[in-house]
Amino acid sequence: AQTVTQSQPEMSVQEAETVTLSCTYDTSENNYYLFWYKQPPSRQMILVIRQEAYKQQNATENRFSVNFQKAAKSFSLKISDSQLGDTAMYFCAFMKRQGAQKLVFGQGTRLTINP
Amino acid sequence: DAGVIQSPRHEVTEMGQEVTLRCKPISGHDYLFWYRQTMMRGLELLIYFNNNVPIDDSGMPEDRFSAKMPNASFSTLKIQPSEPRDSAVYFCASSQSSTGYSEAFFGQGTRLTVV
C-alpha cells in the first residue's frame, strides 16, 4: 500500500516570500504520478501541479514548482512570490500509473500568506 | 461542462436518520470516486466505480455505508443509520480512463453534520 506524509501541519509566510511545503511518500511502484492539490476555504479541490515519476525534470507551473527526488521518495512544492490568494490547505497525493486512478492523499499543510 | 455536481452542499441530520448524498459526474467520464475528509483521517477513498460498476469498496467504513451508480450520470452515497462520527465533508470526483494520466475533477463536497 502507498502512504503519503506531510510533516508540516501549518505554515505561515509574508506576502511575496517563497515557501516550500514538504511531502514524502512510500511505494514499491516504479511508475506513478505525484500531485499537489490546493483547497481554499471554498472547499474546492484544485490541482496545482503534477509530476510523472518517469520524468527526471521537475514540473513547473508559473509560480509553482516541485523538487522531485525519486530515490528519496520526496516531493516538495515551492511557491514563489506568494500571494494572499495562495492561502489554503495543500495536499500532496500519489496515484499509480497503471490500474485504477485512485488518489492517496497526505494529511495536508495549512498555508497562510500574511499581508 | 458544469463540472462535478454534488448535492446537497450542506446537510444537518439527527443521529439515526438516513442520509443520501448525490453526485453527477462530468459527462463522458467513466470513473467515479467518493472520498471523505475529516480532521483526524484527512482525505480517504471510500469507493470507486468504473463504467457504473463498483470496483473497490474497501474504504467503506461499515455496512451502514452504501453507494450506487445506477447510470453514467448519477451516483449516491447513503448512510443508514447515521452517527455523529460520520460528520465530515464528502467529495465526489470523476475522471476519464486513458492509457496515461487523466485528471480527476472534484465536486465542491457535501458537509455532513450528524447531531
mmCIF file with all atom_site columns, C-alpha atoms in Angstrom:
data_model
loop_
_atom_site.group_PDB
_atom_site.id
_atom_site.type_symbol
_atom_site.label_atom_id
_atom_site.label_alt_id
_atom_site.label_comp_id
_atom_site.label_asym_id
_atom_site.label_entity_id
_atom_site.label_seq_id
_atom_site.pdbx_PDB_ins_code
_atom_site.Cartn_x
_atom_site.Cartn_y
_atom_site.Cartn_z
_atom_site.occupancy
_atom_site.B_iso_or_equiv
_atom_site.pdbx_formal_charge
_atom_site.auth_seq_id
_atom_site.auth_comp_id
_atom_site.auth_asym_id
_atom_site.auth_atom_id
_atom_site.pdbx_PDB_model_num
ATOM 1   C CA . ALA A 1 1   ? 0.000   0.000  0.000   1.00 0.00 ? 1   ALA A CA 1
ATOM 2   C CA . GLN A 1 2   ? 1.077   3.535  -0.642  1.00 0.00 ? 2   GLN A CA 1
ATOM 3   C CA . THR A 1 3   ? 1.369   6.188  2.047   1.00 0.00 ? 3   THR A CA 1
ATOM 4   C CA . VAL A 1 4   ? 1.890   9.925  1.788   1.00 0.00 ? 4   VAL A CA 1
ATOM 5   C CA . THR A 1 5   ? 3.239   12.011 4.655   1.00 0.00 ? 5   THR A CA 1
ATOM 6   C CA . GLN A 1 6   ? 3.173   15.767 5.078   1.00 0.00 ? 6   GLN A CA 1
ATOM 7   C CA . SER A 1 7   ? 5.119   16.671 8.182   1.00 0.00 ? 7   SER A CA 1
ATOM 8   C CA . GLN A 1 8   ? 4.142   20.351 8.368   1.00 0.00 ? 8   GLN A CA 1
ATOM 9   C CA . PRO A 1 9   ? 0.574   20.771 9.656   1.00 0.00 ? 9   PRO A CA 1
ATOM 10  C CA . GLU A 1 10  ? 0.764   24.564 9.360   1.00 0.00 ? 10  GLU A CA 1
ATOM 11  C CA . MET A 1 11  ? 2.983   27.190 7.755   1.00 0.00 ? 11  MET A CA 1
ATOM 12  C CA . SER A 1 12  ? 2.833   30.933 7.589   1.00 0.00 ? 12  SER A CA 1
ATOM 13  C CA . VAL A 1 13  ? 4.823   33.407 5.469   1.00 0.00 ? 13  VAL A CA 1
ATOM 14  C CA . GLN A 1 14  ? 4.660   37.024 4.412   1.00 0.00 ? 14  GLN A CA 1
ATOM 15  C CA . GLU A 1 15  ? 3.283   38.006 1.043   1.00 0.00 ? 15  GLU A CA 1
ATOM 16  C CA . ALA A 1 16  ? 5.888   37.903 -1.759  1.00 0.00 ? 16  ALA A CA 1
ATOM 17  C CA . GLU A 1 17  ? 8.082   35.448 0.126   1.00 0.00 ? 17  GLU A CA 1
ATOM 18  C CA . THR A 1 18  ? 8.952   31.991 -1.111  1.00 0.00 ? 18  THR A CA 1
ATOM 19  C CA . VAL A 1 19  ? 7.658   28.985 0.780   1.00 0.00 ? 19  VAL A CA 1
ATOM 20  C CA . THR A 1 20  ? 8.362   25.275 0.460   1.00 0.00 ? 20  THR A CA 1
ATOM 21  C CA . LEU A 1 21  ? 5.941   22.552 1.525   1.00 0.00 ? 21  LEU A CA 1
ATOM 22  C CA . SER A 1 22  ? 7.319   19.080 2.205   1.00 0.00 ? 22  SER A CA 1
ATOM 23  C CA . CYS A 1 23  ? 5.965   15.701 1.230   1.00 0.00 ? 23  CYS A CA 1
ATOM 24  C CA . THR A 1 24  ? 7.364   12.195 1.432   1.00 0.00 ? 24  THR A CA 1
ATOM 25  C CA . TYR A 1 25  ? 5.771   9.012  0.217   1.00 0.00 ? 25  TYR A CA 1
ATOM 26  C CA . ASP A 1 26  ? 6.262   5.301  0.345   1.00 0.00 ? 26  ASP A CA 1
ATOM 27  C CA . THR A 1 27  ? 5.591   2.904  -2.511  1.00 0.00 ? 27  THR A CA 1
ATOM 28  C CA . SER A 1 28  ? 7.000   -0.150 -4.211  1.00 0.00 ? 28  SER A CA 1
ATOM 29  C CA . GLU A 1 29  ? 5.725   1.063  -7.561  1.00 0.00 ? 29  GLU A CA 1
ATOM 30  C CA . ASN A 1 30  ? 8.154   2.351  -10.160 1.00 0.00 ? 30  ASN A CA 1
ATOM 31  C CA . ASN A 1 31  ? 5.702   4.227  -12.351 1.00 0.00 ? 31  ASN A CA 1
ATOM 32  C CA . TYR A 1 32  ? 3.348   6.677  -10.721 1.00 0.00 ? 32  TYR A CA 1
ATOM 33  C CA . TYR A 1 33  ? 2.174   10.272 -10.554 1.00 0.00 ? 33  TYR A CA 1
ATOM 34  C CA . LEU A 1 34  ? 2.500   12.782 -7.764  1.00 0.00 ? 34  LEU A CA 1
ATOM 35  C CA . PHE A 1 35  ? 0.303   15.818 -7.289  1.00 0.00 ? 35  PHE A CA 1
ATOM 36  C CA . TRP A 1 36  ? -0.197  18.895 -5.212  1.00 0.00 ? 36  TRP A CA 1
ATOM 37  C CA . TYR A 1 37  ? -3.771  19.978 -4.660  1.00 0.00 ? 37  TYR A CA 1
ATOM 38  C CA . LYS A 1 38  ? -4.941  23.258 -3.197  1.00 0.00 ? 38  LYS A CA 1
ATOM 39  C CA . GLN A 1 39  ? -8.071  23.507 -1.092  1.00 0.00 ? 39  GLN A CA 1
ATOM 40  C CA . PRO A 1 40  ? -9.104  27.109 -0.362  1.00 0.00 ? 40  PRO A CA 1
ATOM 41  C CA . PRO A 1 41  ? -11.839 27.948 2.153   1.00 0.00 ? 41  PRO A CA 1
ATOM 42  C CA . SER A 1 42  ? -14.414 27.321 -0.581  1.00 0.00 ? 42  SER A CA 1
ATOM 43  C CA . ARG A 1 43  ? -13.535 23.589 -0.176  1.00 0.00 ? 43  ARG A CA 1
ATOM 44  C CA . GLN A 1 44  ? -12.933 23.134 -3.882  1.00 0.00 ? 44  GLN A CA 1
ATOM 45  C CA . MET A 1 45  ? -10.035 20.763 -4.622  1.00 0.00 ? 45  MET A CA 1
ATOM 46  C CA . ILE A 1 46  ? -7.834  22.387 -7.243  1.00 0.00 ? 46  ILE A CA 1
ATOM 47  C CA . LEU A 1 47  ? -4.965  20.634 -8.985  1.00 0.00 ? 47  LEU A CA 1
ATOM 48  C CA . VAL A 1 48  ? -1.861  22.806 -8.677  1.00 0.00 ? 48  VAL A CA 1
ATOM 49  C CA . ILE A 1 49  ? 0.834   20.708 -10.293 1.00 0.00 ? 49  ILE A CA 1
ATOM 50  C CA . ARG A 1 50  ? 1.568   17.175 -11.442 1.00 0.00 ? 50  ARG A CA 1
ATOM 51  C CA . GLN A 1 51  ? 4.793   15.192 -11.687 1.00 0.00 ? 51  GLN A CA 1
ATOM 52  C CA . GLU A 1 52  ? 5.305   11.971 -13.603 1.00 0.00 ? 52  GLU A CA 1
ATOM 53  C CA . ALA A 1 53  ? 7.750   9.693  -11.842 1.00 0.00 ? 53  ALA A CA 1
ATOM 54  C CA . TYR A 1 54  ? 9.464   8.589  -15.026 1.00 0.00 ? 54  TYR A CA 1
ATOM 55  C CA . LYS A 1 55  ? 10.378  12.175 -15.860 1.00 0.00 ? 55  LYS A CA 1
ATOM 56  C CA . GLN A 1 56  ? 13.505  13.483 -14.219 1.00 0.00 ? 56  GLN A CA 1
ATOM 57  C CA . GLN A 1 57  ? 12.716  17.109 -14.945 1.00 0.00 ? 57  GLN A CA 1
ATOM 58  C CA . ASN A 1 58  ? 10.873  18.865 -12.148 1.00 0.00 ? 58  ASN A CA 1
ATOM 59  C CA . ALA A 1 59  ? 7.426   20.162 -13.078 1.00 0.00 ? 59  ALA A CA 1
ATOM 60  C CA . THR A 1 60  ? 6.763   23.907 -13.087 1.00 0.00 ? 60  THR A CA 1
ATOM 61  C CA . GLU A 1 61  ? 3.526   25.878 -13.350 1.00 0.00 ? 61  GLU A CA 1
ATOM 62  C CA . ASN A 1 62  ? 4.095   29.615 -13.195 1.00 0.00 ? 62  ASN A CA 1
ATOM 63  C CA . ARG A 1 63  ? 4.957   30.430 -9.555  1.00 0.00 ? 63  ARG A CA 1
ATOM 64  C CA . PHE A 1 64  ? 4.666   26.789 -8.500  1.00 0.00 ? 64  PHE A CA 1
ATOM 65  C CA . SER A 1 65  ? 7.462   24.271 -8.886  1.00 0.00 ? 65  SER A CA 1
ATOM 66  C CA . VAL A 1 66  ? 8.367   20.950 -7.376  1.00 0.00 ? 66  VAL A CA 1
ATOM 67  C CA . ASN A 1 67  ? 11.541  19.282 -6.212  1.00 0.00 ? 67  ASN A CA 1
ATOM 68  C CA . PHE A 1 68  ? 11.094  15.622 -7.030  1.00 0.00 ? 68  PHE A CA 1
ATOM 69  C CA . GLN A 1 69  ? 13.668  13.270 -5.542  1.00 0.00 ? 69  GLN A CA 1
ATOM 70  C CA . LYS A 1 70  ? 12.629  9.778  -6.613  1.00 0.00 ? 70  LYS A CA 1
ATOM 71  C CA . ALA A 1 71  ? 15.300  7.850  -4.720  1.00 0.00 ? 71  ALA A CA 1
ATOM 72  C CA . ALA A 1 72  ? 14.497  9.705  -1.525  1.00 0.00 ? 72  ALA A CA 1
ATOM 73  C CA . LYS A 1 73  ? 10.741  9.499  -2.234  1.00 0.00 ? 73  LYS A CA 1
ATOM 74  C CA . SER A 1 74  ? 10.440  13.181 -1.635  1.00 0.00 ? 74  SER A CA 1
ATOM 75  C CA . PHE A 1 75  ? 8.177   15.641 -3.444  1.00 0.00 ? 75  PHE A CA 1
ATOM 76  C CA . SER A 1 76  ? 8.225   19.229 -2.191  1.00 0.00 ? 76  SER A CA 1
ATOM 77  C CA . LEU A 1 77  ? 6.256   22.195 -3.527  1.00 0.00 ? 77  LEU A CA 1
ATOM 78  C CA . LYS A 1 78  ? 7.813   25.626 -3.833  1.00 0.00 ? 78  LYS A CA 1
ATOM 79  C CA . ILE A 1 79  ? 5.618   28.685 -4.151  1.00 0.00 ? 79  ILE A CA 1
ATOM 80  C CA . SER A 1 80  ? 7.493   31.769 -5.308  1.00 0.00 ? 80  SER A CA 1
ATOM 81  C CA . ASP A 1 81  ? 6.313   35.342 -4.835  1.00 0.00 ? 81  ASP A CA 1
ATOM 82  C CA . SER A 1 82  ? 3.494   34.132 -2.611  1.00 0.00 ? 82  SER A CA 1
ATOM 83  C CA . GLN A 1 83  ? 0.151   35.904 -2.857  1.00 0.00 ? 83  GLN A CA 1
ATOM 84  C CA . LEU A 1 84  ? -2.747  36.290 -0.441  1.00 0.00 ? 84  LEU A CA 1
ATOM 85  C CA . GLY A 1 85  ? -4.803  34.034 -2.705  1.00 0.00 ? 85  GLY A CA 1
ATOM 86  C CA . ASP A 1 86  ? -2.365  31.201 -2.051  1.00 0.00 ? 86  ASP A CA 1
ATOM 87  C CA . THR A 1 87  ? -3.778  30.872 1.459   1.00 0.00 ? 87  THR A CA 1
ATOM 88  C CA . ALA A 1 88  ? -5.263  27.376 1.563   1.00 0.00 ? 88  ALA A CA 1
ATOM 89  C CA . MET A 1 89  ? -4.786  23.758 2.602   1.00 0.00 ? 89  MET A CA 1
ATOM 90  C CA . TYR A 1 90  ? -2.300  21.984 0.367   1.00 0.00 ? 90  TYR A CA 1
ATOM 91  C CA . PHE A 1 91  ? -2.424  18.253 -0.146  1.00 0.00 ? 91  PHE A CA 1
ATOM 92  C CA . CYS A 1 92  ? 0.239   16.030 -1.610  1.00 0.00 ? 92  CYS A CA 1
ATOM 93  C CA . ALA A 1 93  ? -1.161  12.991 -3.428  1.00 0.00 ? 93  ALA A CA 1
ATOM 94  C CA . PHE A 1 94  ? 0.007   9.801  -5.115  1.00 0.00 ? 94  PHE A CA 1
ATOM 95  C CA . MET A 1 95  ? -1.506  7.761  -7.923  1.00 0.00 ? 95  MET A CA 1
ATOM 96  C CA . LYS A 1 96  ? -0.234  4.576  -9.557  1.00 0.00 ? 96  LYS A CA 1
ATOM 97  C CA . ARG A 1 97  ? 0.316   4.900  -13.289 1.00 0.00 ? 97  ARG A CA 1
ATOM 98  C CA . GLN A 1 98  ? -1.228  1.551  -14.071 1.00 0.00 ? 98  GLN A CA 1
ATOM 99  C CA . GLY A 1 99  ? -4.611  0.422  -12.965 1.00 0.00 ? 99  GLY A CA 1
ATOM 100 C CA . ALA A 1 100 ? -7.176  2.359  -11.015 1.00 0.00 ? 100 ALA A CA 1
ATOM 101 C CA . GLN A 1 101 ? -6.830  6.129  -10.989 1.00 0.00 ? 101 GLN A CA 1
ATOM 102 C CA . LYS A 1 102 ? -7.387  6.499  -7.274  1.00 0.00 ? 102 LYS A CA 1
ATOM 103 C CA . LEU A 1 103 ? -5.547  9.109  -5.274  1.00 0.00 ? 103 LEU A CA 1
ATOM 104 C CA . VAL A 1 104 ? -3.808  8.607  -1.929  1.00 0.00 ? 104 VAL A CA 1
ATOM 105 C CA . PHE A 1 105 ? -3.541  11.876 -0.021  1.00 0.00 ? 105 PHE A CA 1
ATOM 106 C CA . GLY A 1 106 ? -1.290  13.224 2.684   1.00 0.00 ? 106 GLY A CA 1
ATOM 107 C CA . GLN A 1 107 ? -2.755  14.891 5.768   1.00 0.00 ? 107 GLN A CA 1
ATOM 108 C CA . GLY A 1 108 ? -2.354  18.356 4.347   1.00 0.00 ? 108 GLY A CA 1
ATOM 109 C CA . THR A 1 109 ? -0.487  21.561 5.232   1.00 0.00 ? 109 THR A CA 1
ATOM 110 C CA . ARG A 1 110 ? -2.411  24.691 6.133   1.00 0.00 ? 110 ARG A CA 1
ATOM 111 C CA . LEU A 1 111 ? -0.618  27.610 4.487   1.00 0.00 ? 111 LEU A CA 1
ATOM 112 C CA . THR A 1 112 ? -1.330  31.200 5.464   1.00 0.00 ? 112 THR A CA 1
ATOM 113 C CA . ILE A 1 113 ? 0.021   34.118 3.486   1.00 0.00 ? 113 ILE A CA 1
ATOM 114 C CA . ASN A 1 114 ? 0.134   37.267 5.612   1.00 0.00 ? 114 ASN A CA 1
ATOM 115 C CA . PRO A 1 115 ? -0.134  40.782 4.143   1.00 0.00 ? 115 PRO A CA 1
ATOM 116 C CA . ASP B 2 1   ? -19.442 21.291 -18.769 1.00 0.00 ? 1   ASP B CA 1
ATOM 117 C CA . ALA B 2 2   ? -20.523 22.418 -15.315 1.00 0.00 ? 2   ALA B CA 1
ATOM 118 C CA . GLY B 2 3   ? -18.063 20.122 -13.606 1.00 0.00 ? 3   GLY B CA 1
ATOM 119 C CA . VAL B 2 4   ? -18.856 17.528 -10.970 1.00 0.00 ? 4   VAL B CA 1
ATOM 120 C CA . ILE B 2 5   ? -22.045 18.475 -9.195  1.00 0.00 ? 5   ILE B CA 1
ATOM 121 C CA . GLN B 2 6   ? -22.792 17.375 -5.663  1.00 0.00 ? 6   GLN B CA 1
ATOM 122 C CA . SER B 2 7   ? -25.908 17.905 -3.633  1.00 0.00 ? 7   SER B CA 1
ATOM 123 C CA . PRO B 2 8   ? -26.710 18.980 -1.064  1.00 0.00 ? 8   PRO B CA 1
ATOM 124 C CA . ARG B 2 9   ? -23.861 21.313 -0.229  1.00 0.00 ? 9   ARG B CA 1
ATOM 125 C CA . HIS B 2 10  ? -24.640 21.104 3.452   1.00 0.00 ? 10  HIS B CA 1
ATOM 126 C CA . GLU B 2 11  ? -26.648 18.534 5.376   1.00 0.00 ? 11  GLU B CA 1
ATOM 127 C CA . VAL B 2 12  ? -27.524 18.502 9.041   1.00 0.00 ? 12  VAL B CA 1
ATOM 128 C CA . THR B 2 13  ? -29.306 15.453 10.341  1.00 0.00 ? 13  THR B CA 1
ATOM 129 C CA . GLU B 2 14  ? -30.076 13.729 13.588  1.00 0.00 ? 14  GLU B CA 1
ATOM 130 C CA . MET B 2 15  ? -28.357 10.570 14.689  1.00 0.00 ? 15  MET B CA 1
ATOM 131 C CA . GLY B 2 16  ? -30.157 7.515  13.417  1.00 0.00 ? 16  GLY B CA 1
ATOM 132 C CA . GLN B 2 17  ? -31.560 9.172  10.327  1.00 0.00 ? 17  GLN B CA 1
ATOM 133 C CA . GLU B 2 18  ? -30.826 8.083  6.784   1.00 0.00 ? 18  GLU B CA 1
ATOM 134 C CA . VAL B 2 19  ? -28.670 10.427 4.729   1.00 0.00 ? 19  VAL B CA 1
ATOM 135 C CA . THR B 2 20  ? -28.262 10.365 0.953   1.00 0.00 ? 20  THR B CA 1
ATOM 136 C CA . LEU B 2 21  ? -25.547 12.301 -0.820  1.00 0.00 ? 21  LEU B CA 1
ATOM 137 C CA . ARG B 2 22  ? -25.733 12.782 -4.583  1.00 0.00 ? 22  ARG B CA 1
ATOM 138 C CA . CYS B 2 23  ? -23.225 13.221 -7.347  1.00 0.00 ? 23  CYS B CA 1
ATOM 139 C CA . LYS B 2 24  ? -23.386 13.968 -11.051 1.00 0.00 ? 24  LYS B CA 1
ATOM 140 C CA . PRO B 2 25  ? -20.027 13.301 -12.738 1.00 0.00 ? 25  PRO B CA 1
ATOM 141 C CA . ILE B 2 26  ? -18.696 15.094 -15.769 1.00 0.00 ? 26  ILE B CA 1
ATOM 142 C CA . SER B 2 27  ? -20.268 13.772 -18.947 1.00 0.00 ? 27  SER B CA 1
ATOM 143 C CA . GLY B 2 28  ? -18.049 11.205 -20.644 1.00 0.00 ? 28  GLY B CA 1
ATOM 144 C CA . HIS B 2 29  ? -16.101 10.330 -17.517 1.00 0.00 ? 29  HIS B CA 1
ATOM 145 C CA . ASP B 2 30  ? -16.173 6.637  -16.714 1.00 0.00 ? 30  ASP B CA 1
ATOM 146 C CA . TYR B 2 31  ? -14.516 6.696  -13.285 1.00 0.00 ? 31  TYR B CA 1
ATOM 147 C CA . LEU B 2 32  ? -16.322 7.996  -10.221 1.00 0.00 ? 32  LEU B CA 1
ATOM 148 C CA . PHE B 2 33  ? -14.809 8.259  -6.767  1.00 0.00 ? 33  PHE B CA 1
ATOM 149 C CA . TRP B 2 34  ? -16.230 9.009  -3.324  1.00 0.00 ? 34  TRP B CA 1
ATOM 150 C CA . TYR B 2 35  ? -13.806 10.496 -0.786  1.00 0.00 ? 35  TYR B CA 1
ATOM 151 C CA . ARG B 2 36  ? -14.338 11.521 2.822   1.00 0.00 ? 36  ARG B CA 1
ATOM 152 C CA . GLN B 2 37  ? -12.424 14.331 4.523   1.00 0.00 ? 37  GLN B CA 1
ATOM 153 C CA . THR B 2 38  ? -12.095 14.566 8.291   1.00 0.00 ? 38  THR B CA 1
ATOM 154 C CA . MET B 2 39  ? -9.663  16.352 10.560  1.00 0.00 ? 39  MET B CA 1
ATOM 155 C CA . MET B 2 40  ? -8.450  13.092 12.041  1.00 0.00 ? 40  MET B CA 1
ATOM 156 C CA . ARG B 2 41  ? -8.068  10.970 8.911   1.00 0.00 ? 41  ARG B CA 1
ATOM 157 C CA . GLY B 2 42  ? -7.650  13.530 6.164   1.00 0.00 ? 42  GLY B CA 1
ATOM 158 C CA . LEU B 2 43  ? -8.918  12.609 2.703   1.00 0.00 ? 43  LEU B CA 1
ATOM 159 C CA . GLU B 2 44  ? -9.632  8.930  2.257   1.00 0.00 ? 44  GLU B CA 1
ATOM 160 C CA . LEU B 2 45  ? -11.136 6.995  -0.612  1.00 0.00 ? 45  LEU B CA 1
ATOM 161 C CA . LEU B 2 46  ? -14.374 5.243  0.260   1.00 0.00 ? 46  LEU B CA 1
ATOM 162 C CA . ILE B 2 47  ? -15.318 3.582  -3.021  1.00 0.00 ? 47  ILE B CA 1
ATOM 163 C CA . TYR B 2 48  ? -14.877 3.982  -6.730  1.00 0.00 ? 48  TYR B CA 1
ATOM 164 C CA . PHE B 2 49  ? -16.790 2.920  -9.827  1.00 0.00 ? 49  PHE B CA 1
ATOM 165 C CA . ASN B 2 50  ? -15.709 2.212  -13.363 1.00 0.00 ? 50  ASN B CA 1
ATOM 166 C CA . ASN B 2 51  ? -18.425 2.214  -16.005 1.00 0.00 ? 51  ASN B CA 1
ATOM 167 C CA . ASN B 2 52  ? -21.034 2.242  -13.239 1.00 0.00 ? 52  ASN B CA 1
ATOM 168 C CA . VAL B 2 53  ? -19.637 -0.909 -11.618 1.00 0.00 ? 53  VAL B CA 1
ATOM 169 C CA . PRO B 2 54  ? -18.198 -0.730 -8.084  1.00 0.00 ? 54  PRO B CA 1
ATOM 170 C CA . ILE B 2 55  ? -14.564 -1.764 -8.305  1.00 0.00 ? 55  ILE B CA 1
ATOM 171 C CA . ASP B 2 56  ? -13.143 -1.208 -4.844  1.00 0.00 ? 56  ASP B CA 1
ATOM 172 C CA . ASP B 2 57  ? -15.233 -0.543 -1.762  1.00 0.00 ? 57  ASP B CA 1
ATOM 173 C CA . SER B 2 58  ? -12.552 -1.449 0.754   1.00 0.00 ? 58  SER B CA 1
ATOM 174 C CA . GLY B 2 59  ? -12.602 2.081  2.113   1.00 0.00 ? 59  GLY B CA 1
ATOM 175 C CA . MET B 2 60  ? -16.259 1.974  3.073   1.00 0.00 ? 60  MET B CA 1
ATOM 176 C CA . PRO B 2 61  ? -16.142 2.109  6.861   1.00 0.00 ? 61  PRO B CA 1
ATOM 177 C CA . GLU B 2 62  ? -19.121 -0.008 7.793   1.00 0.00 ? 62  GLU B CA 1
ATOM 178 C CA . ASP B 2 63  ? -22.220 -1.699 6.491   1.00 0.00 ? 63  ASP B CA 1
ATOM 179 C CA . ARG B 2 64  ? -24.091 1.480  7.320   1.00 0.00 ? 64  ARG B CA 1
ATOM 180 C CA . PHE B 2 65  ? -22.498 2.977  4.216   1.00 0.00 ? 65  PHE B CA 1
ATOM 181 C CA . SER B 2 66  ? -23.617 2.042  0.732   1.00 0.00 ? 66  SER B CA 1
ATOM 182 C CA . ALA B 2 67  ? -23.030 3.540  -2.694  1.00 0.00 ? 67  ALA B CA 1
ATOM 183 C CA . LYS B 2 68  ? -24.746 3.058  -6.007  1.00 0.00 ? 68  LYS B CA 1
ATOM 184 C CA . MET B 2 69  ? -24.299 4.224  -9.549  1.00 0.00 ? 69  MET B CA 1
ATOM 185 C CA . PRO B 2 70  ? -27.461 3.362  -11.475 1.00 0.00 ? 70  PRO B CA 1
ATOM 186 C CA . ASN B 2 71  ? -26.272 5.112  -14.627 1.00 0.00 ? 71  ASN B CA 1
ATOM 187 C CA . ALA B 2 72  ? -23.316 7.022  -16.024 1.00 0.00 ? 72  ALA B CA 1
ATOM 188 C CA . SER B 2 73  ? -24.621 10.383 -14.854 1.00 0.00 ? 73  SER B CA 1
ATOM 189 C CA . PHE B 2 74  ? -25.620 9.747  -11.265 1.00 0.00 ? 74  PHE B CA 1
ATOM 190 C CA . SER B 2 75  ? -24.289 8.230  -8.063  1.00 0.00 ? 75  SER B CA 1
ATOM 191 C CA . THR B 2 76  ? -25.433 8.179  -4.459  1.00 0.00 ? 76  THR B CA 1
ATOM 192 C CA . LEU B 2 77  ? -23.737 7.578  -1.149  1.00 0.00 ? 77  LEU B CA 1
ATOM 193 C CA . LYS B 2 78  ? -26.122 6.545  1.592   1.00 0.00 ? 78  LYS B CA 1
ATOM 194 C CA . ILE B 2 79  ? -25.583 6.310  5.316   1.00 0.00 ? 79  ILE B CA 1
ATOM 195 C CA . GLN B 2 80  ? -28.190 4.439  7.310   1.00 0.00 ? 80  GLN B CA 1
ATOM 196 C CA . PRO B 2 81  ? -28.357 4.914  10.235  1.00 0.00 ? 81  PRO B CA 1
ATOM 197 C CA . SER B 2 82  ? -26.157 7.963  10.562  1.00 0.00 ? 82  SER B CA 1
ATOM 198 C CA . GLU B 2 83  ? -23.933 8.563  13.601  1.00 0.00 ? 83  GLU B CA 1
ATOM 199 C CA . PRO B 2 84  ? -22.133 11.685 14.872  1.00 0.00 ? 84  PRO B CA 1
ATOM 200 C CA . ARG B 2 85  ? -18.763 10.219 13.841  1.00 0.00 ? 85  ARG B CA 1
ATOM 201 C CA . ASP B 2 86  ? -19.943 10.274 10.229  1.00 0.00 ? 86  ASP B CA 1
ATOM 202 C CA . SER B 2 87  ? -19.723 14.056 10.304  1.00 0.00 ? 87  SER B CA 1
ATOM 203 C CA . ALA B 2 88  ? -17.287 15.007 7.552   1.00 0.00 ? 88  ALA B CA 1
ATOM 204 C CA . VAL B 2 89  ? -17.005 16.528 4.107   1.00 0.00 ? 89  VAL B CA 1
ATOM 205 C CA . TYR B 2 90  ? -17.796 14.015 1.392   1.00 0.00 ? 90  TYR B CA 1
ATOM 206 C CA . PHE B 2 91  ? -16.309 14.591 -2.046  1.00 0.00 ? 91  PHE B CA 1
ATOM 207 C CA . CYS B 2 92  ? -17.226 13.060 -5.344  1.00 0.00 ? 92  CYS B CA 1
ATOM 208 C CA . ALA B 2 93  ? -14.690 13.084 -8.181  1.00 0.00 ? 93  ALA B CA 1
ATOM 209 C CA . SER B 2 94  ? -14.697 11.809 -11.738 1.00 0.00 ? 94  SER B CA 1
ATOM 210 C CA . SER B 2 95  ? -12.100 11.097 -14.385 1.00 0.00 ? 95  SER B CA 1
ATOM 211 C CA . GLN B 2 96  ? -11.804 9.594  -17.815 1.00 0.00 ? 96  GLN B CA 1
ATOM 212 C CA . SER B 2 97  ? -9.893  6.404  -18.415 1.00 0.00 ? 97  SER B CA 1
ATOM 213 C CA . SER B 2 98  ? -6.887  6.652  -20.668 1.00 0.00 ? 98  SER B CA 1
ATOM 214 C CA . THR B 2 99  ? -3.637  4.877  -21.328 1.00 0.00 ? 99  THR B CA 1
ATOM 215 C CA . GLY B 2 100 ? -1.854  7.594  -19.423 1.00 0.00 ? 100 GLY B CA 1
ATOM 216 C CA . TYR B 2 101 ? -2.862  10.248 -16.993 1.00 0.00 ? 101 TYR B CA 1
ATOM 217 C CA . SER B 2 102 ? -6.346  11.619 -16.664 1.00 0.00 ? 102 SER B CA 1
ATOM 218 C CA . GLU B 2 103 ? -7.082  14.395 -14.213 1.00 0.00 ? 103 GLU B CA 1
ATOM 219 C CA . ALA B 2 104 ? -9.639  13.772 -11.506 1.00 0.00 ? 104 ALA B CA 1
ATOM 220 C CA . PHE B 2 105 ? -12.137 16.602 -11.146 1.00 0.00 ? 105 PHE B CA 1
ATOM 221 C CA . PHE B 2 106 ? -13.721 17.131 -7.750  1.00 0.00 ? 106 PHE B CA 1
ATOM 222 C CA . GLY B 2 107 ? -17.112 18.404 -6.792  1.00 0.00 ? 107 GLY B CA 1
ATOM 223 C CA . GLN B 2 108 ? -17.457 21.056 -4.121  1.00 0.00 ? 108 GLN B CA 1
ATOM 224 C CA . GLY B 2 109 ? -18.246 18.489 -1.485  1.00 0.00 ? 109 GLY B CA 1
ATOM 225 C CA . THR B 2 110 ? -21.113 17.921 0.909   1.00 0.00 ? 110 THR B CA 1
ATOM 226 C CA . ARG B 2 111 ? -20.540 18.937 4.501   1.00 0.00 ? 111 ARG B CA 1
ATOM 227 C CA . LEU B 2 112 ? -22.456 16.454 6.644   1.00 0.00 ? 112 LEU B CA 1
ATOM 228 C CA . THR B 2 113 ? -23.162 17.151 10.281  1.00 0.00 ? 113 THR B CA 1
ATOM 229 C CA . VAL B 2 114 ? -24.825 14.459 12.364  1.00 0.00 ? 114 VAL B CA 1
ATOM 230 C CA . VAL B 2 115 ? -26.106 15.703 15.720  1.00 0.00 ? 115 VAL B CA 1
#
